[in-house]
Amino acid sequence: MSSEENNLIEILEEGHKVDIAKYIDYVTAPQAGAIATFSGTTRDTFEGKTVMELRYEAYVPMATRYLSSICASARSNWDIHKIAVAHRLGPVLVGETSVFVAVSSVHRGDGLDACKFLIDELKASVPIWKKEVYANGEVWKENAEFLEKRLELAETRGSLVKKHVAGEHKRSCCGSKVRVQEDEDHTDIAGDNKE
Amino acid sequence: MISEINERKVLWSGSSLLAMDVTGQAAKKEVSKIVNDEVSSIEIKVLLFARARELTGVPDLKLKMPSGSTTKKCMDELVIKYPKLEEVRSCVVLALNEEYTTDSAIVKHRDELAIIPPISGG
């Protein structure tokens, strides 16, 4: 049995909510004494602004490919049994789950560490985007994990990429201005509004 | 008079022959140009996401490039076609056939190039 058959990766179409029980069920096994999970949910505020919803889109084939690769990395680093990762597309309202990770393992240390790794790596490299929608504007978010990793991605391929993310700018980028409909004020947005 | 006519005839004949010759050459050149174009240009599919898609108004498009073009050249061409992309030019990373790639990677016919603004999954 290949390890891929112990991974369940799902990018859920717009309107499909995360069925947490289904994924916990999937990773449950008699030999696993621990199930570690992570659920990312939409927060109601970001830097004082009221968030109405998050809207997600993805480069689905590449996202699935990279999620598989991240699962393989997790397996090579920790002793884990099954993995389930689900990510929603489309609007995700305040309080709803947009991303869910479940990992089963014999002992909890491996499962907890692998679970953290999976969500951290997802945020650093999987081509999924979210737009934060406020009452009077919206902005595309940018994960700090990705901005840090981008230099790495370029370096490992020996690139002479001149786009350089300086340490002090790693939390924002050119496209991260708040597009507010009523006024012309622009503020830089940093990080994401999840954790 | 006759000599004039004769001259004109000759001229006419001469020029028509010249015209035919020029046309023949032109036709030959045209054919070889077409052949060269087919051999030396490629077409790739470009996918645009998030802010990049908003700026161009399209989720994907076909791009014709000279054979041997780099991904950077493709991006340059996209910015020429869609100047609004300049806003994200320095922020995006590129993926070629579903793998992150570099500015210097060479694109091939029917490759899929994705314009990837800073991601924000999770």
Tab-separated table of C-alpha atoms in Angstrom:
chain	number	residue	atom	x	y	z
A	1	MET	CA	0.000	0.000	0.000
A	2	SER	CA	1.572	3.287	-1.046
A	3	SER	CA	1.621	6.146	1.418
A	4	GLU	CA	-0.457	8.252	-0.980
A	5	GLU	CA	-3.371	5.995	-0.172
A	6	ASN	CA	-3.158	7.206	3.405
A	7	ASN	CA	-3.490	10.878	2.421
A	8	LEU	CA	-6.803	12.562	1.755
A	9	ILE	CA	-6.398	15.951	0.087
A	10	GLU	CA	-9.495	17.914	-0.851
A	11	ILE	CA	-9.945	21.384	-2.286
A	12	LEU	CA	-13.619	22.034	-1.693
A	13	GLU	CA	-15.676	23.906	-4.257
A	14	GLU	CA	-17.478	27.093	-3.390
A	15	GLY	CA	-20.399	26.479	-1.073
A	16	HIS	CA	-19.043	23.201	0.298
A	17	LYS	CA	-18.296	23.428	3.997
A	18	VAL	CA	-15.618	21.467	5.818
A	19	ASP	CA	-16.994	18.247	7.249
A	20	ILE	CA	-14.586	17.882	10.148
A	21	ALA	CA	-16.011	14.555	11.269
A	22	LYS	CA	-15.346	13.054	7.858
A	23	TYR	CA	-11.638	13.881	8.035
A	24	ILE	CA	-11.237	12.742	11.615
A	25	ASP	CA	-12.969	9.554	10.626
A	26	TYR	CA	-10.605	9.129	7.713
A	27	VAL	CA	-7.437	9.336	9.813
A	28	THR	CA	-8.786	7.263	12.705
A	29	ALA	CA	-7.178	3.840	12.949
A	30	PRO	CA	-6.849	1.185	15.640
A	31	GLN	CA	-3.065	1.504	15.680
A	32	ALA	CA	-3.141	5.287	16.092
A	33	GLY	CA	-3.253	6.459	19.676
A	34	ALA	CA	-3.382	10.120	18.717
A	35	ILE	CA	-5.251	12.333	16.301
A	36	ALA	CA	-3.919	15.870	15.990
A	37	THR	CA	-5.989	18.460	14.152
A	38	PHE	CA	-5.813	22.093	13.100
A	39	SER	CA	-8.779	24.159	12.012
A	40	GLY	CA	-8.348	27.651	10.533
A	41	THR	CA	-11.390	29.841	10.951
A	42	THR	CA	-12.359	33.296	9.704
A	43	ARG	CA	-11.817	35.956	12.353
A	44	ASP	CA	-14.182	38.922	12.692
A	45	THR	CA	-11.598	41.696	12.838
A	46	PHE	CA	-8.296	42.646	11.324
A	47	GLU	CA	-6.447	45.738	12.560
A	48	GLY	CA	-9.647	47.269	13.807
A	49	LYS	CA	-11.588	46.651	10.622
A	50	THR	CA	-14.665	44.442	10.698
A	51	VAL	CA	-14.233	41.467	8.446
A	52	MET	CA	-17.379	40.310	6.700
A	53	GLU	CA	-15.976	37.297	4.929
A	54	LEU	CA	-12.900	35.779	3.357
A	55	ARG	CA	-12.980	34.715	-0.286
A	56	TYR	CA	-10.647	31.977	-1.455
A	57	GLU	CA	-9.372	30.906	-4.848
A	58	ALA	CA	-6.712	28.421	-5.850
A	59	TYR	CA	-4.569	27.103	-8.677
A	60	VAL	CA	-6.128	23.760	-7.992
A	61	PRO	CA	-3.874	21.284	-9.841
A	62	MET	CA	-0.696	22.882	-8.485
A	63	ALA	CA	-2.185	23.262	-4.995
A	64	THR	CA	-3.056	19.571	-4.910
A	65	ARG	CA	0.391	18.662	-6.165
A	66	TYR	CA	2.115	20.760	-3.510
A	67	LEU	CA	-0.142	19.449	-0.748
A	68	SER	CA	0.835	15.905	-1.755
A	69	SER	CA	4.461	16.892	-1.657
A	70	ILE	CA	4.077	18.468	1.785
A	71	CYS	CA	2.414	15.273	3.028
A	72	ALA	CA	5.369	13.285	1.711
A	73	SER	CA	7.756	15.611	3.547
A	74	ALA	CA	5.779	15.191	6.741
A	75	ARG	CA	5.987	11.429	6.412
A	76	SER	CA	9.725	11.542	5.935
A	77	ASN	CA	10.147	13.620	9.087
A	78	TRP	CA	7.659	12.038	11.481
A	79	ASP	CA	6.168	8.673	12.155
A	80	ILE	CA	2.556	9.254	11.196
A	81	HIS	CA	-0.240	7.076	9.935
A	82	LYS	CA	-2.837	9.010	7.961
A	83	ILE	CA	-3.211	12.617	6.852
A	84	ALA	CA	-6.278	14.576	5.792
A	85	VAL	CA	-6.105	18.155	4.481
A	86	ALA	CA	-9.088	20.124	3.261
A	87	HIS	CA	-9.289	23.718	2.028
A	88	ARG	CA	-12.387	25.590	0.980
A	89	LEU	CA	-12.793	27.847	-2.030
A	90	GLY	CA	-15.165	30.763	-2.379
A	91	PRO	CA	-16.644	32.791	0.492
A	92	VAL	CA	-16.001	31.635	4.056
A	93	LEU	CA	-17.979	33.554	6.659
A	94	VAL	CA	-16.809	34.674	10.096
A	95	GLY	CA	-16.554	31.673	12.389
A	96	GLU	CA	-16.466	29.122	9.591
A	97	THR	CA	-13.549	26.782	8.926
A	98	SER	CA	-11.588	27.433	5.751
A	99	VAL	CA	-8.760	24.950	6.242
A	100	PHE	CA	-8.609	21.717	8.173
A	101	VAL	CA	-5.713	19.353	8.852
A	102	ALA	CA	-5.913	16.007	10.655
A	103	VAL	CA	-3.029	13.635	11.348
A	104	SER	CA	-3.103	10.294	13.108
A	105	SER	CA	-0.074	8.712	14.700
A	106	VAL	CA	0.844	6.051	17.199
A	107	HIS	CA	2.191	8.648	19.629
A	108	ARG	CA	1.046	12.253	19.979
A	109	GLY	CA	4.445	13.971	19.581
A	110	ASP	CA	4.797	12.981	15.934
A	111	GLY	CA	1.199	13.819	15.128
A	112	LEU	CA	1.234	17.243	16.759
A	113	ASP	CA	4.524	18.207	15.139
A	114	ALA	CA	3.470	16.942	11.723
A	115	CYS	CA	0.168	18.790	11.997
A	116	LYS	CA	1.949	22.081	12.692
A	117	PHE	CA	4.350	21.425	9.830
A	118	LEU	CA	1.508	20.750	7.403
A	119	ILE	CA	-0.338	24.002	8.055
A	120	ASP	CA	2.894	26.028	8.174
A	121	GLU	CA	4.030	24.629	4.837
A	122	LEU	CA	0.595	25.105	3.300
A	123	LYS	CA	0.756	28.787	4.165
A	124	ALA	CA	4.274	29.073	2.782
A	125	SER	CA	3.930	27.369	-0.570
A	126	VAL	CA	0.495	26.185	-1.673
A	127	PRO	CA	-1.018	28.437	-4.385
A	128	ILE	CA	-4.227	29.473	-2.649
A	129	TRP	CA	-5.274	33.105	-2.147
A	130	LYS	CA	-7.723	34.844	0.120
A	131	LYS	CA	-9.353	38.194	-0.154
A	132	GLU	CA	-10.466	39.880	3.035
A	133	VAL	CA	-13.776	41.674	2.600
A	134	TYR	CA	-14.743	44.578	4.886
A	135	ALA	CA	-17.862	46.728	4.864
A	136	ASN	CA	-16.113	49.385	2.785
A	137	GLY	CA	-13.288	47.641	1.015
A	138	GLU	CA	-11.347	44.499	0.300
A	139	VAL	CA	-7.729	43.418	0.110
A	140	TRP	CA	-5.791	40.403	-1.087
A	141	LYS	CA	-3.885	38.971	1.865
A	142	GLU	CA	-0.260	37.905	1.754
A	143	ASN	CA	1.190	35.213	4.008
A	144	ALA	CA	4.384	36.211	5.787
A	145	GLU	CA	5.447	32.565	5.511
A	146	PHE	CA	5.396	32.840	1.714
A	147	LEU	CA	7.239	36.146	1.578
A	148	GLU	CA	10.014	34.634	3.699
A	149	LYS	CA	10.098	31.445	1.655
A	150	ARG	CA	10.191	33.196	-1.713
A	151	LEU	CA	13.862	33.989	-1.382
A	152	GLU	CA	14.514	30.329	-0.581
A	153	LEU	CA	12.513	29.153	-3.579
A	154	ALA	CA	14.566	31.397	-5.812
A	155	GLU	CA	17.885	30.452	-4.226
A	156	THR	CA	17.439	26.689	-4.423
A	157	ARG	CA	16.932	27.021	-8.156
A	158	GLY	CA	20.044	29.112	-8.498
A	159	SER	CA	18.055	32.021	-9.771
A	160	LEU	CA	19.471	35.474	-10.314
A	161	VAL	CA	16.050	36.791	-9.432
A	162	LYS	CA	16.499	40.398	-8.559
A	163	LYS	CA	13.209	40.754	-6.808
A	164	HIS	CA	14.433	40.833	-3.297
A	165	VAL	CA	12.342	40.708	-0.194
A	166	ALA	CA	14.265	42.637	2.409
A	167	GLY	CA	13.758	41.533	6.004
A	168	GLU	CA	11.982	44.696	7.010
A	169	HIS	CA	9.566	44.488	4.098
A	170	LYS	CA	8.793	40.824	4.402
A	171	ARG	CA	5.418	41.487	5.919
A	172	SER	CA	3.960	43.422	3.025
A	173	CYS	CA	4.132	43.736	-0.718
A	174	CYS	CA	3.042	46.064	-3.463
A	175	GLY	CA	-0.396	44.579	-3.850
A	176	SER	CA	-1.357	44.708	-0.230
A	177	LYS	CA	-3.005	48.098	-0.142
A	178	VAL	CA	-6.499	48.302	1.237
A	179	ARG	CA	-8.849	49.105	-1.562
A	180	VAL	CA	-11.358	51.205	0.249
A	181	GLN	CA	-14.288	52.333	-1.824
A	182	GLU	CA	-15.157	55.502	0.005
A	183	ASP	CA	-11.859	57.225	0.565
A	184	GLU	CA	-8.444	57.442	-1.009
A	185	ASP	CA	-6.512	56.379	2.101
A	186	HIS	CA	-4.169	53.484	1.594
A	187	THR	CA	-2.664	51.522	4.433
A	188	ASP	CA	-0.206	48.691	4.272
A	189	ILE	CA	-1.543	45.412	5.532
A	190	ALA	CA	0.734	42.865	7.130
A	191	GLY	CA	0.396	39.161	7.640
A	192	ASP	CA	-2.892	37.376	7.770
A	193	ASN	CA	-5.888	37.504	10.026
A	194	LYS	CA	-5.969	33.905	11.146
A	195	GLU	CA	-3.775	33.269	14.122
B	1	MET	CA	8.299	56.373	-83.300
B	2	ILE	CA	8.882	52.796	-84.033
B	3	SER	CA	11.977	52.907	-82.021
B	4	GLU	CA	10.014	54.553	-79.280
B	5	ILE	CA	7.394	51.903	-79.482
B	6	ASN	CA	10.083	49.319	-79.599
B	7	GLU	CA	11.733	50.860	-76.613
B	8	ARG	CA	8.481	50.897	-74.748
B	9	LYS	CA	7.843	47.323	-75.679
B	10	VAL	CA	11.204	46.365	-74.467
B	11	LEU	CA	10.743	48.402	-71.399
B	12	TRP	CA	7.374	46.930	-70.826
B	13	SER	CA	8.604	43.446	-71.395
B	14	GLY	CA	11.611	44.172	-69.291
B	15	SER	CA	9.621	45.586	-66.447
B	16	SER	CA	7.013	42.874	-66.517
B	17	LEU	CA	9.750	40.300	-66.402
B	18	LEU	CA	11.318	42.281	-63.614
B	19	ALA	CA	7.967	42.452	-61.864
B	20	MET	CA	7.513	38.723	-62.241
B	21	ASP	CA	10.966	38.120	-60.961
B	22	VAL	CA	10.423	40.442	-58.019
B	23	THR	CA	7.096	38.821	-57.314
B	24	GLY	CA	8.698	35.406	-57.539
B	25	GLN	CA	11.368	36.429	-55.099
B	26	ALA	CA	8.788	38.056	-52.874
B	27	ALA	CA	6.665	34.923	-52.956
B	28	LYS	CA	9.652	32.776	-52.106
B	29	LYS	CA	10.544	35.069	-49.237
B	30	GLU	CA	6.981	34.990	-48.003
B	31	VAL	CA	6.932	31.195	-47.948
B	32	SER	CA	10.232	30.945	-46.154
B	33	LYS	CA	9.120	33.570	-43.641
B	34	ILE	CA	6.005	31.546	-42.878
B	35	VAL	CA	8.065	28.421	-42.442
B	36	ASN	CA	10.492	30.234	-40.167
B	37	ASP	CA	7.660	31.717	-38.116
B	38	GLU	CA	6.135	28.313	-37.545
B	39	VAL	CA	9.433	26.842	-36.498
B	40	SER	CA	10.666	29.736	-34.372
B	41	SER	CA	7.575	30.789	-32.455
B	42	ILE	CA	5.750	28.907	-29.741
B	43	GLU	CA	2.471	29.309	-27.951
B	44	ILE	CA	1.974	28.953	-24.217
B	45	LYS	CA	-1.028	29.146	-21.940
B	46	VAL	CA	-0.881	31.796	-19.223
B	47	LEU	CA	-2.952	31.546	-16.043
B	48	LEU	CA	-3.565	34.621	-13.904
B	49	PHE	CA	-4.638	34.513	-10.297
B	50	ALA	CA	-5.965	36.848	-7.621
B	51	ARG	CA	-4.810	40.442	-8.123
B	52	ALA	CA	-3.130	39.594	-11.432
B	53	ARG	CA	-6.434	38.323	-12.790
B	54	GLU	CA	-8.283	41.387	-11.544
B	55	LEU	CA	-5.799	43.672	-13.272
B	56	THR	CA	-6.047	41.963	-16.656
B	57	GLY	CA	-9.696	41.001	-16.446
B	58	VAL	CA	-8.971	37.500	-17.736
B	59	PRO	CA	-8.250	34.246	-15.872
B	60	ASP	CA	-6.173	32.837	-18.712
B	61	LEU	CA	-4.882	33.618	-22.176
B	62	LYS	CA	-2.703	32.257	-24.986
B	63	LEU	CA	0.664	33.892	-25.552
B	64	LYS	CA	2.769	33.590	-28.681
B	65	MET	CA	6.494	33.999	-28.073
B	66	PRO	CA	9.720	33.461	-30.010
B	67	SER	CA	11.117	29.995	-29.485
B	68	GLY	CA	13.661	29.948	-26.669
B	69	SER	CA	12.012	32.755	-24.703
B	70	THR	CA	12.522	32.886	-20.963
B	71	THR	CA	9.700	33.152	-18.454
B	72	LYS	CA	10.932	36.670	-17.760
B	73	LYS	CA	10.466	37.612	-21.411
B	74	CYS	CA	6.968	36.178	-21.279
B	75	MET	CA	6.211	38.303	-18.245
B	76	ASP	CA	7.643	41.369	-20.008
B	77	GLU	CA	5.354	40.658	-22.949
B	78	LEU	CA	2.357	40.300	-20.652
B	79	VAL	CA	3.071	43.658	-19.055
B	80	ILE	CA	3.261	45.233	-22.534
B	81	LYS	CA	-0.107	43.719	-23.416
B	82	TYR	CA	-1.622	44.496	-20.020
B	83	PRO	CA	0.181	47.539	-18.565
B	84	LYS	CA	-1.880	47.344	-15.377
B	85	LEU	CA	0.114	44.218	-14.460
B	86	GLU	CA	2.983	46.545	-13.621
B	87	GLU	CA	1.343	46.952	-10.209
B	88	VAL	CA	2.209	43.374	-9.251
B	89	ARG	CA	5.222	42.814	-11.492
B	90	SER	CA	7.753	42.785	-8.663
B	91	CYS	CA	5.526	40.809	-6.293
B	92	VAL	CA	4.564	37.813	-8.358
B	93	VAL	CA	6.358	34.518	-8.651
B	94	LEU	CA	5.988	32.320	-11.695
B	95	ALA	CA	5.125	28.669	-12.037
B	96	LEU	CA	5.811	26.613	-15.130
B	97	ASN	CA	3.722	23.463	-15.557
B	98	GLU	CA	2.659	23.538	-11.912
B	99	GLU	CA	6.144	24.018	-10.438
B	100	TYR	CA	7.637	27.241	-9.143
B	101	THR	CA	10.193	28.469	-11.627
B	102	THR	CA	12.828	31.123	-12.206
B	103	ASP	CA	13.041	34.154	-14.507
B	104	SER	CA	15.570	32.367	-16.676
B	105	ALA	CA	13.637	29.164	-17.343
B	106	ILE	CA	12.940	28.578	-21.040
B	107	VAL	CA	9.333	28.063	-22.057
B	108	LYS	CA	8.362	25.409	-24.584
B	109	HIS	CA	5.378	25.089	-26.888
B	110	ARG	CA	2.161	24.368	-24.951
B	111	ASP	CA	3.722	25.080	-21.549
B	112	GLU	CA	1.484	26.461	-18.829
B	113	LEU	CA	2.804	29.592	-17.142
B	114	ALA	CA	1.043	30.774	-13.986
B	115	ILE	CA	1.325	34.302	-12.623
B	116	ILE	CA	1.282	33.878	-8.858
B	117	PRO	CA	0.845	36.903	-6.578
B	118	PRO	CA	1.851	36.437	-2.924
B	119	ILE	CA	-0.205	33.530	-1.638
B	120	SER	CA	-2.519	33.511	1.331
B	121	GLY	CA	-3.962	30.078	1.875
B	122	GLY	CA	-4.951	28.803	5.263
